[in-house]
Amino acid sequence: MQTSENKPSLVQSGQGFSILYKNKYLYSRYNPSRAIISVIAKLELLPHTLIVVFSPCLWYGIEELLEKAKNANCSILAIENDAELYSLAKEQLAKIKHTDSIQFIKAADALYTIETLSESGKLKRAIRLDFSAGVQLYQNEYTTLFNSIQSIIALFWKNRITLVRFGRLFSRNVIKNISRLPSISPLHERLHTISTPIFVFGAGESTETLLQAIDKSLIEKCYTIAVDAAALALKAHDIRIDGIATVEAQSVIDACFIGIKEEQSTIYADLCSRAIRHTFSSGEISAFMSEYSSAAFLKRLSSLSILPPIIKPLGSVGLVAVELAKLLRSNESVPIFTVGLDFSYSIGLTHTKESPQHKRQLRTTTRLTSLDNISAAFATGTQKFLAKNKKPMITTQNMSGYARLFAQLFSATPYLFDCAQSGVSLGLPLLQSEQLSDFLSKLNATSPHKTIKTSLNTSLKSKIIDFYTEEEAALLHIKELLIHGENAMSAKEKESGDLSSALLSLLRERDYLYLHFPDGFAPSTDTAFLKRVRAEIDVFLKDIRLSRQCL
């Protein structure tokens, strides 16, 4: 083949072919396959490892790698970032036998492919193999891509741990909470309706600092949104709370709403949360949905137009509150101010004053117990850092992770400002209290945001009743199939398949029954799996029946 700077060309070497591309040889000119085969020979694979092959080109060593991967039950994903090298490698792969188990894709498609593969639960880790010097043409791109692949797999397992711990509670809350949707304020009617500045208050200690520095009348010129743990701090300063964001599914959140009931605050509640079914405020409840899982039953609810607006799962209620503020403001020129999203704390003080955590510390103080929560600063996993005000503070891996996620998601958001003088940097423009006071003093005073009157949505109510009815019938049928076997199968089920097929068909659409199992990636007809499913059926049947009675 003729050499060309813009086209990869095969070049005869001592023991095979090399490639000349962009004035660079991609393999040794003496023994092109020796280096990669030597690496593969020394490779030790753990089961369920994803082997990421970068720039495979002529595929030297692939047969040896396939043999090792097969023995260790591992998968191979080959990726090429260069269009010319991708075409060459695709041609060469077609000449090699027994490569059906290899996925070969372009780098642009890699992250989507990894997300799809990880959902199977069969990938536990990833290792990297550079098959040619073509990697050197895009070193930064390949390094970034592999880091992203590792992050996706790690995030999947982190989410799995969360689902194992809380998935059952999330699913039960969703199934029970949808019965309230016809009678509460639809969030979609509130989107892009706020034209005044929006103030988001977190529960970090910088909230107290700002509340002491800024006059109440200035803050009330804004539409105020507090995370649930910060609501009592605003109430203690007699500041109007227009909205409270909450995502917590457990009863521990109840303490955040003690004394809030008389407030005319809109509760912006996650459909997975506990707040939707409880009267925490005399104001409206408006629901949204954090997509905690790509569950089949959630997709069905969405297809039936039952679910409220969906936002991506953000983990922290502070991030959710900022996302809600972005959705509520009428346009991008409406400023959003944040404070209390510190993702850190000083030694002895973990939350703003008047928060439930601070009040609990006050209640439990004795002659033998310090008022300051000193132990939190020296717990395992904590670390010191210099805050925005150059003073030492404490953070943890989880909190600093939320701060990085915040910066990643919101740092480029127009007119989003950080008014906290302490805490982790969020990548936002900083406003000093004097600057904020000067800006707010120039605004005209505004009246409290009017609540949206809610009337019963009879169409939605009918859809939810139909969903409950269908689910009850399906769960009872699964129960009958598990007890009586083939004798409980309908004529249609007998025509289309056996008992296993009938069970799997029903279970795939009702993954709330097993989503929280450690092995709940997919339904199974294994006896032990079905016994656990059988125990869950009565729990969800009770939830469905009681929720339907509330409609």
Coordinates of C-alpha atoms in Angstrom, one line a residue:
M1 CA 0.0 0.0 0.0
Q2 CA 1.2 3.5 -0.7
T3 CA 2.0 5.7 2.3
S4 CA -0.1 8.8 3.0
E5 CA 0.0 11.2 5.9
N6 CA -3.9 11.3 6.0
K7 CA -4.5 7.6 5.4
P8 CA -3.3 4.6 7.5
S9 CA -1.0 2.4 5.4
L10 CA 0.1 -1.1 6.0
V11 CA 3.9 -1.5 6.0
Q12 CA 5.8 -4.8 5.8
S13 CA 7.9 -5.4 8.9
G14 CA 10.2 -8.2 10.0
Q15 CA 7.4 -10.5 11.3
G16 CA 4.1 -9.1 10.0
F17 CA 2.7 -5.7 9.2
S18 CA 2.9 -2.4 10.9
I19 CA 0.8 0.8 10.2
L20 CA 2.2 4.1 9.1
Y21 CA -0.2 6.9 9.9
K22 CA 0.4 10.7 10.3
N23 CA 4.1 10.1 10.1
K24 CA 4.0 7.6 12.9
Y25 CA 4.4 3.8 13.1
L26 CA 1.7 2.3 15.2
Y27 CA 3.5 -1.0 15.7
S28 CA 7.1 -2.1 16.0
R29 CA 8.8 -2.4 12.6
Y30 CA 10.5 -5.7 13.7
N31 CA 7.9 -7.7 15.7
P32 CA 4.5 -5.8 15.8
S33 CA 2.6 -8.4 17.9
R34 CA 5.2 -9.2 20.6
A35 CA 4.5 -6.3 22.9
I36 CA 0.7 -6.7 23.2
I37 CA 0.9 -10.5 23.4
S38 CA 3.4 -10.2 26.2
V39 CA 1.0 -7.9 28.1
I40 CA -1.9 -10.2 27.6
A41 CA 0.1 -13.2 28.8
K42 CA 0.8 -11.5 32.1
L43 CA -2.8 -10.3 32.5
E44 CA -4.8 -11.6 35.5
L45 CA -8.5 -11.2 35.1
L46 CA -11.2 -11.1 37.8
P47 CA -14.7 -12.4 36.9
H48 CA -17.1 -9.9 35.3
T49 CA -14.3 -7.5 34.2
L50 CA -14.9 -5.3 31.2
I51 CA -11.7 -5.3 29.1
V52 CA -11.6 -2.0 27.2
V53 CA -9.4 -2.3 24.1
F54 CA -8.3 1.1 22.7
S55 CA -7.2 1.5 19.1
P56 CA -7.2 -2.2 18.1
C57 CA -6.1 -1.5 14.5
L58 CA -4.7 -4.9 13.3
W59 CA -6.1 -6.8 16.3
Y60 CA -2.8 -8.4 17.2
G61 CA -3.3 -10.5 20.4
I62 CA -7.1 -10.6 20.1
E63 CA -7.2 -14.4 20.0
E64 CA -5.1 -14.7 23.2
L65 CA -7.3 -12.1 24.9
L66 CA -10.5 -13.9 23.8
E67 CA -9.3 -17.1 25.4
K68 CA -8.5 -15.4 28.7
A69 CA -11.7 -13.5 28.7
K70 CA -13.8 -16.6 28.1
N71 CA -12.2 -18.5 31.0
A72 CA -12.7 -15.6 33.4
N73 CA -16.3 -14.7 32.2
C74 CA -15.2 -11.2 31.1
S75 CA -16.4 -9.0 28.3
I76 CA -14.4 -7.2 25.6
L77 CA -15.3 -3.7 24.3
A78 CA -13.0 -2.3 21.6
I79 CA -13.0 1.5 21.0
E80 CA -11.5 3.7 18.3
N81 CA -11.4 7.4 18.3
D82 CA -10.0 8.0 14.8
A83 CA -12.4 7.6 11.8
E84 CA -9.7 6.3 9.5
L85 CA -8.3 3.8 12.0
Y86 CA -11.9 2.7 12.8
S87 CA -12.6 1.8 9.2
L88 CA -9.3 -0.1 8.9
A89 CA -9.9 -2.0 12.1
K90 CA -13.4 -2.9 11.1
E91 CA -12.1 -4.4 7.8
Q92 CA -9.4 -6.4 9.7
L93 CA -11.9 -7.7 12.3
A94 CA -14.1 -9.2 9.5
K95 CA -11.1 -11.4 8.5
I96 CA -10.7 -12.8 12.0
K97 CA -12.7 -15.9 13.2
H98 CA -14.6 -16.3 16.4
T99 CA -14.9 -12.6 17.2
D100 CA -18.7 -12.5 17.6
S101 CA -18.3 -11.7 21.3
I102 CA -16.4 -8.5 20.7
Q103 CA -18.2 -5.2 20.6
F104 CA -16.3 -2.7 18.4
I105 CA -17.6 0.9 18.5
K106 CA -16.6 4.5 17.9
A107 CA -15.4 6.5 20.9
A108 CA -18.5 8.8 20.5
D109 CA -20.8 5.9 21.2
A110 CA -18.8 4.5 24.2
L111 CA -20.6 6.1 27.1
Y112 CA -24.1 5.2 26.0
T113 CA -22.9 1.6 25.3
I114 CA -21.3 1.4 28.8
E115 CA -24.5 2.7 30.5
T116 CA -26.5 0.1 28.7
L117 CA -24.1 -2.7 29.5
S118 CA -23.8 -1.7 33.2
E119 CA -27.6 -2.0 33.7
S120 CA -27.2 -5.8 33.3
G121 CA -25.2 -6.0 36.5
K122 CA -22.6 -8.1 34.8
L123 CA -19.8 -5.5 34.9
K124 CA -18.0 -5.0 38.1
R125 CA -14.8 -3.3 37.0
A126 CA -12.9 -2.2 33.9
I127 CA -9.3 -2.5 32.8
R128 CA -7.6 -0.8 29.9
L129 CA -5.5 -2.4 27.1
D130 CA -3.8 -0.2 24.4
F131 CA -3.6 -2.4 21.3
S132 CA -1.5 0.0 19.2
A133 CA 0.3 3.3 19.3
G134 CA -2.8 4.9 17.7
V135 CA -3.8 5.7 21.3
Q136 CA -0.9 8.2 21.4
L137 CA -2.7 10.3 18.8
Y138 CA -5.6 10.9 21.3
Q139 CA -4.0 10.4 24.7
N140 CA -6.2 12.9 26.6
E141 CA -9.4 11.7 24.9
Y142 CA -8.7 8.0 25.7
T143 CA -7.7 8.8 29.3
T144 CA -10.9 10.9 29.9
L145 CA -13.0 8.2 28.2
F146 CA -11.6 5.4 30.4
N147 CA -12.1 7.5 33.6
S148 CA -15.7 8.1 32.5
I149 CA -16.2 4.3 31.9
Q150 CA -14.9 3.6 35.4
S151 CA -17.2 6.2 36.8
I152 CA -20.3 4.9 35.1
I153 CA -19.6 1.4 36.4
A154 CA -18.9 2.7 39.9
L155 CA -22.0 4.8 39.9
F156 CA -24.1 1.9 38.8
W157 CA -23.0 -0.1 41.8
K158 CA -23.4 2.9 44.1
N159 CA -26.9 3.2 42.9
R160 CA -27.5 -0.5 43.3
I161 CA -26.4 -0.2 47.0
T162 CA -28.9 2.6 47.4
L163 CA -31.6 0.6 45.7
V164 CA -31.0 -2.4 47.9
R165 CA -31.2 -0.2 51.0
F166 CA -34.1 2.1 49.9
G167 CA -35.5 0.8 46.7
R168 CA -38.4 -0.9 48.4
L169 CA -39.3 2.2 50.3
F170 CA -39.0 4.4 47.1
S171 CA -41.3 2.0 45.2
R172 CA -43.9 1.8 47.9
N173 CA -43.9 5.6 48.3
V174 CA -44.4 6.1 44.6
I175 CA -47.3 3.6 44.5
K176 CA -49.0 5.2 47.5
N177 CA -48.2 8.8 46.5
I178 CA -49.7 8.7 43.0
S179 CA -53.1 8.5 44.7
R180 CA -52.6 12.2 45.9
L181 CA -51.6 13.5 42.4
P182 CA -55.2 14.3 41.3
S183 CA -55.8 16.6 44.2
I184 CA -52.4 18.5 44.5
S185 CA -50.9 21.3 42.6
P186 CA -49.4 20.2 39.2
L187 CA -45.7 21.3 39.0
H188 CA -46.0 21.8 35.3
E189 CA -48.4 24.7 35.8
R190 CA -45.7 26.4 37.9
L191 CA -42.8 26.0 35.5
H192 CA -41.3 29.3 34.3
T193 CA -43.8 31.5 36.3
I194 CA -41.5 33.3 38.8
S195 CA -40.2 36.6 37.5
T196 CA -38.8 37.9 40.8
P197 CA -35.3 36.8 42.0
I198 CA -35.2 33.4 43.7
F199 CA -33.3 32.7 46.9
V200 CA -32.4 29.1 47.7
F201 CA -31.5 28.4 51.3
G202 CA -29.5 25.3 52.3
A203 CA -29.0 24.0 55.8
G204 CA -25.3 24.9 56.0
E205 CA -24.0 27.4 58.6
S206 CA -23.5 30.1 56.0
T207 CA -27.4 30.5 56.1
E208 CA -27.3 31.8 59.6
T209 CA -24.4 34.2 58.7
L210 CA -26.3 35.7 55.8
L211 CA -29.6 35.9 57.7
Q212 CA -27.9 38.1 60.3
A213 CA -26.2 40.3 57.7
I214 CA -29.2 40.9 55.4
D215 CA -32.4 42.7 56.4
K216 CA -35.5 40.5 56.3
S217 CA -37.4 42.9 54.1
L218 CA -34.7 42.6 51.4
I219 CA -34.8 38.8 51.4
E220 CA -38.6 38.9 51.2
K221 CA -38.4 40.7 47.9
C222 CA -37.3 37.3 46.5
Y223 CA -39.1 34.1 46.0
T224 CA -37.6 32.0 48.8
I225 CA -37.0 28.3 48.5
A226 CA -35.7 26.4 51.6
V227 CA -34.4 22.9 51.7
D228 CA -36.4 21.0 54.3
A229 CA -33.7 21.2 57.0
A230 CA -33.4 25.0 56.6
A231 CA -37.1 25.9 56.8
L232 CA -37.1 26.3 60.6
A233 CA -34.0 28.6 60.4
L234 CA -36.0 31.0 58.1
K235 CA -39.0 30.7 60.3
A236 CA -36.9 31.7 63.4
H237 CA -36.0 34.9 61.6
D238 CA -39.7 35.4 60.7
I239 CA -38.9 35.3 56.9
R240 CA -41.6 34.3 54.5
I241 CA -41.0 30.8 53.1
D242 CA -42.5 30.5 49.6
G243 CA -41.4 27.0 48.9
I244 CA -39.8 24.0 50.7
A245 CA -37.9 21.3 48.7
T246 CA -37.9 17.8 50.1
V247 CA -36.8 14.4 48.8
E248 CA -36.4 12.3 51.9
A249 CA -38.4 9.1 52.0
Q250 CA -38.0 8.2 55.7
S251 CA -39.8 9.4 58.7
V252 CA -36.7 11.2 60.1
I253 CA -37.7 14.1 57.9
D254 CA -40.8 14.9 60.0
A255 CA -38.6 16.9 62.4
C256 CA -37.9 19.4 59.7
F257 CA -41.6 20.4 59.5
I258 CA -42.4 20.8 63.2
G259 CA -43.9 24.3 63.5
I260 CA -44.2 24.8 59.8
K261 CA -47.9 23.9 59.4
E262 CA -49.3 27.4 59.7
E263 CA -46.9 28.6 56.9
Q264 CA -48.4 29.2 53.4
S265 CA -45.4 27.4 51.9
T266 CA -45.6 25.3 48.8
I267 CA -44.0 21.9 49.5
Y268 CA -42.1 20.8 46.4
A269 CA -41.9 17.1 47.1
D270 CA -40.3 14.2 45.3
L271 CA -42.9 11.5 44.4
C272 CA -40.6 9.1 46.3
S273 CA -40.7 11.2 49.4
R274 CA -42.8 11.0 52.6
A275 CA -44.1 14.6 52.5
I276 CA -46.7 14.1 49.8
R277 CA -49.0 12.0 52.1
H278 CA -48.7 14.3 55.1
T279 CA -50.0 17.8 55.8
F280 CA -46.8 19.6 56.7
S281 CA -47.9 23.0 55.6
S282 CA -51.2 24.9 55.0
G283 CA -49.9 25.7 51.5
E284 CA -50.0 23.6 48.4
I285 CA -48.1 20.4 47.6
S286 CA -46.4 20.2 44.2
A287 CA -44.8 17.0 43.1
F288 CA -41.9 16.1 40.9
M289 CA -40.2 12.8 40.2
S290 CA -36.5 11.9 40.7
E291 CA -35.9 9.0 38.4
Y292 CA -34.2 6.8 41.0
S293 CA -34.2 3.9 38.6
S294 CA -35.1 3.0 35.0
A295 CA -37.7 0.7 36.3
A296 CA -40.3 -0.8 34.0
F297 CA -43.2 0.2 36.2
L298 CA -42.1 3.8 36.3
K299 CA -41.9 3.8 32.4
R300 CA -45.5 2.4 32.4
L301 CA -46.7 5.2 34.7
S302 CA -45.0 7.7 32.5
S303 CA -46.6 6.3 29.4
L304 CA -50.0 6.5 31.1
S305 CA -49.3 10.3 31.8
I306 CA -49.5 9.7 35.5
L307 CA -46.1 10.8 36.6
P308 CA -45.3 14.4 37.4
P309 CA -42.4 16.2 35.7
I310 CA -39.2 14.1 36.0
I311 CA -35.8 15.4 37.0
K312 CA -32.6 13.5 37.0
P313 CA -31.6 12.0 40.4
L314 CA -29.2 14.5 42.1
G315 CA -28.8 12.8 45.5
S316 CA -28.7 16.1 47.6
V317 CA -31.8 18.1 48.3
G318 CA -29.7 21.2 47.9
L319 CA -29.0 20.4 44.3
V320 CA -32.7 19.5 43.8
A321 CA -33.7 23.0 45.2
V322 CA -31.4 24.7 42.7
E323 CA -32.8 22.6 39.8
L324 CA -36.3 23.5 40.9
A325 CA -35.4 27.2 41.0
K326 CA -34.1 27.0 37.4
L327 CA -37.4 25.4 36.4
L328 CA -39.5 27.9 38.2
R329 CA -37.9 31.2 37.0
S330 CA -39.6 32.7 34.0
N331 CA -36.4 33.2 32.0
E332 CA -32.6 32.9 32.4
S333 CA -32.2 36.5 33.2
V334 CA -34.0 36.1 36.6
P335 CA -31.2 35.8 39.2
I336 CA -31.0 32.9 41.6
F337 CA -29.1 33.4 44.8
T338 CA -27.9 30.4 46.9
V339 CA -26.6 30.2 50.5
G340 CA -26.2 27.4 52.9
L341 CA -25.1 24.9 50.2
D342 CA -21.7 24.6 52.0
F343 CA -21.2 20.8 51.7
S344 CA -18.9 21.2 54.7
Y345 CA -19.0 22.4 58.4
S346 CA -16.9 24.0 61.1
I347 CA -15.7 22.0 64.0
G348 CA -18.6 21.6 66.5
L349 CA -21.3 23.0 64.1
T350 CA -22.7 20.8 61.3
H351 CA -25.8 22.7 60.3
T352 CA -27.3 26.2 60.5
K353 CA -28.9 27.3 63.8
E354 CA -32.5 26.4 64.4
S355 CA -32.2 23.4 62.0
P356 CA -33.5 20.1 63.5
Q357 CA -29.9 18.8 63.8
H358 CA -28.9 21.9 65.8
K359 CA -32.0 21.7 68.0
R360 CA -31.3 18.0 68.7
Q361 CA -27.8 18.9 69.8
L362 CA -29.3 21.5 72.2
R363 CA -31.8 19.0 73.6
T364 CA -29.2 16.3 74.3
T365 CA -26.7 18.6 76.0
T366 CA -25.8 17.6 79.5
R367 CA -23.0 18.1 81.9
L368 CA -21.3 15.1 80.3
T369 CA -22.3 15.9 76.7
S370 CA -20.8 19.0 74.9
L371 CA -23.1 21.5 73.1
D372 CA -20.7 21.3 70.2
N373 CA -20.8 18.3 67.9
I374 CA -17.0 17.7 68.0
S375 CA -17.1 14.1 67.1
A376 CA -18.5 14.9 63.6
A377 CA -15.3 16.7 62.7
F378 CA -13.1 13.7 63.6
A379 CA -15.2 10.8 62.3
T380 CA -13.8 8.4 59.8
G381 CA -13.6 9.8 56.3
T382 CA -13.6 13.5 57.3
Q383 CA -10.9 15.9 55.9
K384 CA -9.9 19.5 56.5
F385 CA -9.8 22.1 53.7
L386 CA -9.7 25.9 53.3
A387 CA -13.1 27.3 52.7
K388 CA -14.0 30.3 50.5
N389 CA -13.2 32.6 53.3
K390 CA -9.8 30.9 53.8
K391 CA -10.8 29.4 57.1
P392 CA -10.4 25.7 57.8
M393 CA -13.5 23.6 57.6
I394 CA -14.4 19.9 57.5
T395 CA -15.9 18.0 54.6
T396 CA -16.4 14.3 53.7
Q397 CA -16.1 12.3 50.5
N398 CA -19.9 12.3 50.0
M399 CA -20.3 16.1 50.6
S400 CA -17.3 17.0 48.4
G401 CA -18.7 14.7 45.8
Y402 CA -22.0 16.6 45.8
A403 CA -20.1 19.9 45.6
R404 CA -18.2 18.6 42.5
L405 CA -21.5 17.5 41.0
F406 CA -23.0 20.9 41.7
A407 CA -20.2 22.7 40.0
Q408 CA -20.4 20.3 37.0
L409 CA -24.2 20.8 36.6
F410 CA -24.7 24.5 37.5
S411 CA -21.4 26.4 37.2
A412 CA -22.3 27.5 33.6
T413 CA -25.9 28.5 34.6
P414 CA -26.5 32.2 33.8
Y415 CA -27.4 34.5 36.7
L416 CA -26.8 31.9 39.4
F417 CA -24.8 33.4 42.3
D418 CA -23.3 32.0 45.5
C419 CA -23.9 34.2 48.5
A420 CA -22.2 32.0 51.1
Q421 CA -19.0 33.3 52.7
S422 CA -17.9 29.8 53.8
G423 CA -18.0 26.2 52.5
V424 CA -16.7 24.5 49.4
S425 CA -16.4 26.4 46.2
L426 CA -19.3 25.7 43.9
G427 CA -17.8 27.3 40.8
L428 CA -20.3 30.2 40.9
P429 CA -19.8 33.9 40.9
L430 CA -19.6 35.1 44.6
L431 CA -21.7 37.9 46.0
Q432 CA -20.7 39.6 49.3
S433 CA -23.5 40.5 51.7
E434 CA -23.0 44.2 51.0
Q435 CA -23.3 43.6 47.2
L436 CA -26.4 41.5 47.7
S437 CA -28.0 44.1 50.0
D438 CA -27.3 46.9 47.5
F439 CA -28.8 44.8 44.6
L440 CA -32.0 43.9 46.6
S441 CA -32.5 47.4 47.9
K442 CA -33.0 48.6 44.4
L443 CA -35.8 46.1 43.7
N444 CA -39.4 47.0 44.1
A445 CA -41.1 45.2 47.0
T446 CA -43.2 42.2 45.9
S447 CA -46.2 40.5 47.5
P448 CA -46.0 36.9 48.6
H449 CA -46.2 34.5 45.6
K450 CA -49.8 33.5 45.1
T451 CA -50.7 29.8 45.5
I452 CA -52.3 28.1 42.5
K453 CA -55.8 26.9 43.3
T454 CA -56.1 23.2 42.7
S455 CA -59.2 21.4 41.5
L456 CA -59.6 17.6 41.4
N457 CA -58.2 16.2 38.2
T458 CA -60.9 13.6 37.4
S459 CA -59.1 12.4 34.2
L460 CA -55.9 11.7 36.1
K461 CA -57.9 10.1 38.9
S462 CA -59.5 7.7 36.5
K463 CA -56.1 6.7 35.0
I464 CA -54.7 6.0 38.5
I465 CA -57.7 3.9 39.5
D466 CA -57.3 1.8 36.3
F467 CA -53.6 1.4 37.1
Y468 CA -54.4 0.2 40.6
T469 CA -57.0 -2.2 39.3
E470 CA -54.7 -3.7 36.7
E471 CA -51.9 -4.1 39.2
E472 CA -54.1 -5.8 41.8
A473 CA -55.3 -8.3 39.2
A474 CA -51.7 -8.9 38.0
L475 CA -50.4 -9.5 41.5
L476 CA -53.2 -11.8 42.4
H477 CA -52.5 -13.8 39.2
I478 CA -48.8 -14.0 39.9
K479 CA -49.7 -15.3 43.4
E480 CA -52.0 -17.9 41.8
L481 CA -49.3 -19.0 39.4
L482 CA -46.8 -19.4 42.2
I483 CA -49.2 -21.5 44.3
H484 CA -51.0 -23.6 41.6
G485 CA -48.5 -23.6 38.8
E486 CA -49.7 -24.4 35.3
N487 CA -53.3 -25.0 36.6
A488 CA -53.6 -21.2 37.1
M489 CA -52.4 -20.3 33.6
S490 CA -55.0 -18.8 31.3
A491 CA -55.7 -20.2 27.8
K492 CA -53.7 -17.4 26.2
E493 CA -50.7 -18.0 28.4
K494 CA -50.8 -21.8 27.6
E495 CA -50.8 -21.0 23.9
S496 CA -47.9 -18.6 24.0
G497 CA -45.5 -20.4 26.4
D498 CA -44.9 -22.3 29.6
L499 CA -45.2 -21.4 33.2
S500 CA -41.8 -19.7 33.3
S501 CA -42.7 -17.5 30.3
A502 CA -45.9 -16.5 31.9
L503 CA -44.2 -15.5 35.2
L504 CA -41.4 -13.6 33.6
S505 CA -43.8 -11.7 31.4
L506 CA -45.7 -10.5 34.4
L507 CA -42.7 -9.8 36.6
R508 CA -40.8 -7.7 34.0
E509 CA -43.6 -5.1 34.1
R510 CA -43.7 -5.2 38.0
D511 CA -40.1 -4.8 38.9
Y512 CA -41.0 -3.0 42.1
L513 CA -41.4 -6.5 43.5
Y514 CA -37.7 -7.3 43.2
L515 CA -35.9 -4.0 42.3
H516 CA -34.4 -3.9 45.8
F517 CA -33.1 -7.5 45.8
P518 CA -29.3 -7.7 45.6
D519 CA -29.7 -9.8 42.5
G520 CA -32.8 -7.8 41.3
F521 CA -31.3 -6.7 37.9
A522 CA -33.8 -8.9 36.1
P523 CA -36.6 -11.3 37.0
S524 CA -35.8 -15.0 37.5
T525 CA -37.7 -18.2 37.8
D526 CA -35.2 -19.5 40.4
T527 CA -37.1 -21.0 43.4
A528 CA -35.3 -18.8 45.9
F529 CA -36.0 -15.7 43.9
L530 CA -39.7 -16.5 43.5
K531 CA -40.1 -17.2 47.2
R532 CA -38.8 -13.6 47.9
V533 CA -41.2 -12.2 45.3
R534 CA -44.1 -14.1 46.9
A535 CA -43.3 -12.4 50.2
E536 CA -43.4 -9.0 48.5
I537 CA -46.7 -9.5 46.7
D538 CA -48.9 -9.1 49.9
V539 CA -47.1 -5.9 50.9
F540 CA -47.7 -4.2 47.6
L541 CA -51.2 -5.5 47.3
K542 CA -52.0 -3.9 50.7
D543 CA -50.5 -0.6 49.5
I544 CA -52.5 -0.6 46.3
R545 CA -55.8 -1.4 48.0
L546 CA -55.4 1.2 50.7
S547 CA -54.2 3.9 48.1
R548 CA -57.2 3.2 45.9
Q549 CA -59.5 3.8 48.8
C550 CA -58.0 7.3 49.2
L551 CA -59.1 8.3 45.7

